[in-house]
Coordinates of C-alpha atoms in Angstrom, one line a residue:
X26 CA -56.6 -71.5 -52.9
X27 CA -57.7 -70.4 -56.4
X28 CA -61.0 -69.0 -55.1
X29 CA -59.2 -66.9 -52.5
X30 CA -56.8 -65.6 -55.2
X31 CA -59.7 -64.8 -57.5
X32 CA -61.5 -63.1 -54.7
X33 CA -58.6 -60.8 -53.9
X34 CA -58.0 -60.2 -57.6
X35 CA -61.6 -59.3 -58.1
X36 CA -61.6 -57.0 -55.1
X37 CA -58.5 -55.2 -56.4
X38 CA -60.0 -54.7 -59.8
X39 CA -63.2 -53.3 -58.2
X40 CA -61.2 -50.8 -56.1
X41 CA -59.2 -49.7 -59.2
X42 CA -62.4 -49.2 -61.2
X43 CA -64.0 -47.2 -58.4
X44 CA -60.9 -45.0 -57.9
X45 CA -60.7 -44.3 -61.7
X46 CA -64.3 -43.6 -62.2
X47 CA -64.6 -40.9 -59.5
X48 CA -66.0 -37.8 -61.2
X49 CA -64.9 -34.3 -60.4
X50 CA -67.7 -32.3 -58.9
X51 CA -68.6 -28.8 -60.1
X52 CA -67.2 -27.4 -56.8
X53 CA -63.9 -29.2 -57.3
X54 CA -63.7 -28.0 -60.9
X55 CA -64.4 -24.5 -59.7
X56 CA -61.6 -24.6 -57.1
X57 CA -59.1 -25.9 -59.7
X58 CA -60.1 -23.1 -62.1
X59 CA -59.5 -20.5 -59.4
X60 CA -56.1 -22.0 -58.6
X61 CA -55.0 -22.2 -62.2
X62 CA -56.3 -18.6 -62.9
X63 CA -54.3 -17.3 -59.9
X64 CA -51.0 -18.9 -60.9
X65 CA -51.1 -18.0 -64.6
X66 CA -52.4 -14.5 -63.9
X67 CA -49.4 -13.9 -61.6
X68 CA -47.0 -15.6 -64.1
X69 CA -48.1 -13.3 -66.9
X70 CA -48.1 -10.2 -64.7
X71 CA -44.5 -10.9 -63.8
X72 CA -43.5 -11.3 -67.5
X73 CA -45.4 -8.2 -68.7
X74 CA -44.0 -5.9 -66.0
X75 CA -40.9 -3.9 -66.7
X76 CA -40.2 -3.8 -63.0
X77 CA -39.7 -7.6 -62.8
X78 CA -36.1 -8.7 -62.3
X79 CA -34.4 -11.5 -64.1
X80 CA -34.3 -13.5 -60.9
X81 CA -38.1 -13.2 -60.5
X82 CA -38.7 -14.3 -64.0
X83 CA -36.4 -17.3 -63.6
X84 CA -38.3 -18.2 -60.5
X85 CA -41.6 -18.0 -62.3
X86 CA -40.2 -20.2 -65.1
X87 CA -38.9 -22.7 -62.5
X88 CA -42.3 -22.8 -60.8
X89 CA -44.0 -23.3 -64.2
X90 CA -41.7 -26.1 -65.1
X91 CA -42.3 -27.8 -61.8
X92 CA -46.0 -27.7 -62.0
X93 CA -46.6 -28.1 -65.8
X94 CA -47.0 -31.9 -65.8
X95 CA -49.4 -31.9 -62.9
X96 CA -51.4 -29.0 -64.5
X97 CA -51.7 -30.9 -67.8
X98 CA -52.8 -34.0 -65.9
X99 CA -55.4 -31.9 -64.0
X100 CA -56.6 -30.3 -67.2
X101 CA -57.1 -33.8 -68.7
X102 CA -59.1 -34.8 -65.6
X103 CA -61.2 -31.6 -65.9
X104 CA -61.9 -32.4 -69.6
X105 CA -62.9 -35.9 -68.8
X106 CA -65.3 -34.7 -66.2
X107 CA -67.5 -33.3 -68.9
X108 CA -68.5 -30.3 -66.7
X109 CA -67.3 -27.7 -69.3
X110 CA -65.9 -27.9 -72.8
X111 CA -64.1 -24.5 -73.0
X112 CA -62.3 -23.6 -69.8
X113 CA -59.7 -26.3 -69.7
X114 CA -58.8 -25.6 -73.3
X115 CA -57.9 -22.0 -72.4
X116 CA -55.3 -23.3 -69.9
X117 CA -54.0 -25.9 -72.3
X118 CA -53.4 -23.1 -74.8
X119 CA -51.7 -21.0 -72.2
X120 CA -49.3 -23.8 -71.2
X121 CA -48.5 -24.4 -74.8
X122 CA -47.9 -20.7 -75.3
X123 CA -45.6 -20.6 -72.3
X124 CA -43.6 -23.6 -73.5
X125 CA -43.1 -22.0 -76.9
X126 CA -42.2 -18.6 -75.3
X127 CA -39.8 -20.2 -72.9
X128 CA -37.9 -21.7 -75.8
X129 CA -37.8 -18.4 -77.6
X130 CA -38.7 -15.1 -76.0
X131 CA -38.6 -15.6 -72.2
X132 CA -35.0 -16.7 -72.1
X133 CA -34.0 -13.8 -74.3
X134 CA -35.9 -11.3 -72.0
X135 CA -34.2 -12.8 -68.9
X136 CA -30.8 -12.4 -70.6
X137 CA -31.5 -8.8 -71.5
X138 CA -32.7 -8.0 -68.0
X139 CA -29.5 -9.4 -66.6
X140 CA -27.4 -6.9 -68.6
X141 CA -26.2 -3.9 -66.7
X142 CA -26.8 -1.5 -69.6
X143 CA -29.5 -1.9 -72.3
X144 CA -29.1 -0.3 -75.7
X145 CA -32.0 1.0 -77.8
X146 CA -32.5 -2.4 -79.5
X147 CA -32.8 -4.2 -76.1
X148 CA -35.3 -1.6 -74.8
X149 CA -37.3 -1.9 -78.0
X150 CA -37.4 -5.7 -77.7
X151 CA -38.5 -5.5 -74.0
X152 CA -41.2 -3.0 -74.8
X153 CA -42.5 -5.1 -77.6
X154 CA -42.4 -8.2 -75.4
X155 CA -44.3 -6.5 -72.6
X156 CA -47.0 -5.2 -75.0
X157 CA -47.4 -8.6 -76.7
X158 CA -47.5 -10.5 -73.4
X159 CA -50.1 -8.2 -72.0
X160 CA -52.3 -8.4 -75.1
X161 CA -52.0 -12.2 -75.2
X162 CA -52.9 -12.8 -71.6
X163 CA -55.7 -10.1 -71.7
X164 CA -57.4 -11.9 -74.6
X165 CA -57.1 -15.3 -72.8
X166 CA -58.4 -13.7 -69.6
X167 CA -61.4 -12.2 -71.4
X168 CA -62.3 -15.6 -72.7
X169 CA -61.8 -17.2 -69.3
X170 CA -64.1 -14.7 -67.6
X171 CA -66.8 -15.2 -70.3
X172 CA -66.7 -19.0 -70.0
X173 CA -66.2 -18.9 -66.2
X174 CA -69.5 -17.0 -65.6
X175 CA -71.3 -19.3 -68.0
X176 CA -69.9 -22.3 -66.0
X177 CA -70.9 -21.0 -62.6
X178 CA -74.4 -20.0 -63.8
X179 CA -74.9 -23.4 -65.3
X180 CA -73.8 -25.2 -62.1
X181 CA -75.4 -22.7 -59.7
X182 CA -72.1 -21.8 -58.0
X183 CA -71.1 -18.5 -56.3
X184 CA -68.6 -16.4 -58.3
X185 CA -65.2 -15.6 -56.9
X186 CA -65.1 -12.0 -55.7
X187 CA -61.9 -11.2 -57.6
X188 CA -63.4 -12.5 -60.8
X189 CA -66.5 -10.4 -60.3
X190 CA -64.2 -7.4 -60.1
X191 CA -62.3 -8.5 -63.1
X192 CA -65.5 -8.9 -65.1
X193 CA -66.4 -5.3 -64.2
X194 CA -63.0 -4.1 -65.3
X195 CA -63.0 -6.0 -68.6
X196 CA -66.6 -5.5 -69.7

């Protein structure tokens, strides 16, 4: 009886170790990068556009909150893969920035956008916010593009077409 129990216990431990030790491939890492880039690019575009409504911004914040934990877990897995030392850090910084901004600026912007009439001070705040948000994300996007192309060259992967276009626009 003890031998059977030990056999099953050993088998269970082996399966746990095998499932935990699975490494992320360069292709998987690449796919996750593209997905992260798409979501956060759209998020920041919504927050830097004067045409965005308060409802749209609230939806983006809700989407961010619902995926934040899984994104952080994914970034931890990407870091553990050892495939790249820089790319996951960019998105960790972006998530931290959004968390900070949500507790300060984003909520205020949503409230201002809900108002029927905006005074000069509100308009000035919004314009400053749009400018700062655009600058912040543009700097992160430039870093991302630089490290992304180093990553795909190092791992002999094909670049995403939209990122090829973005590189041409940026540089």
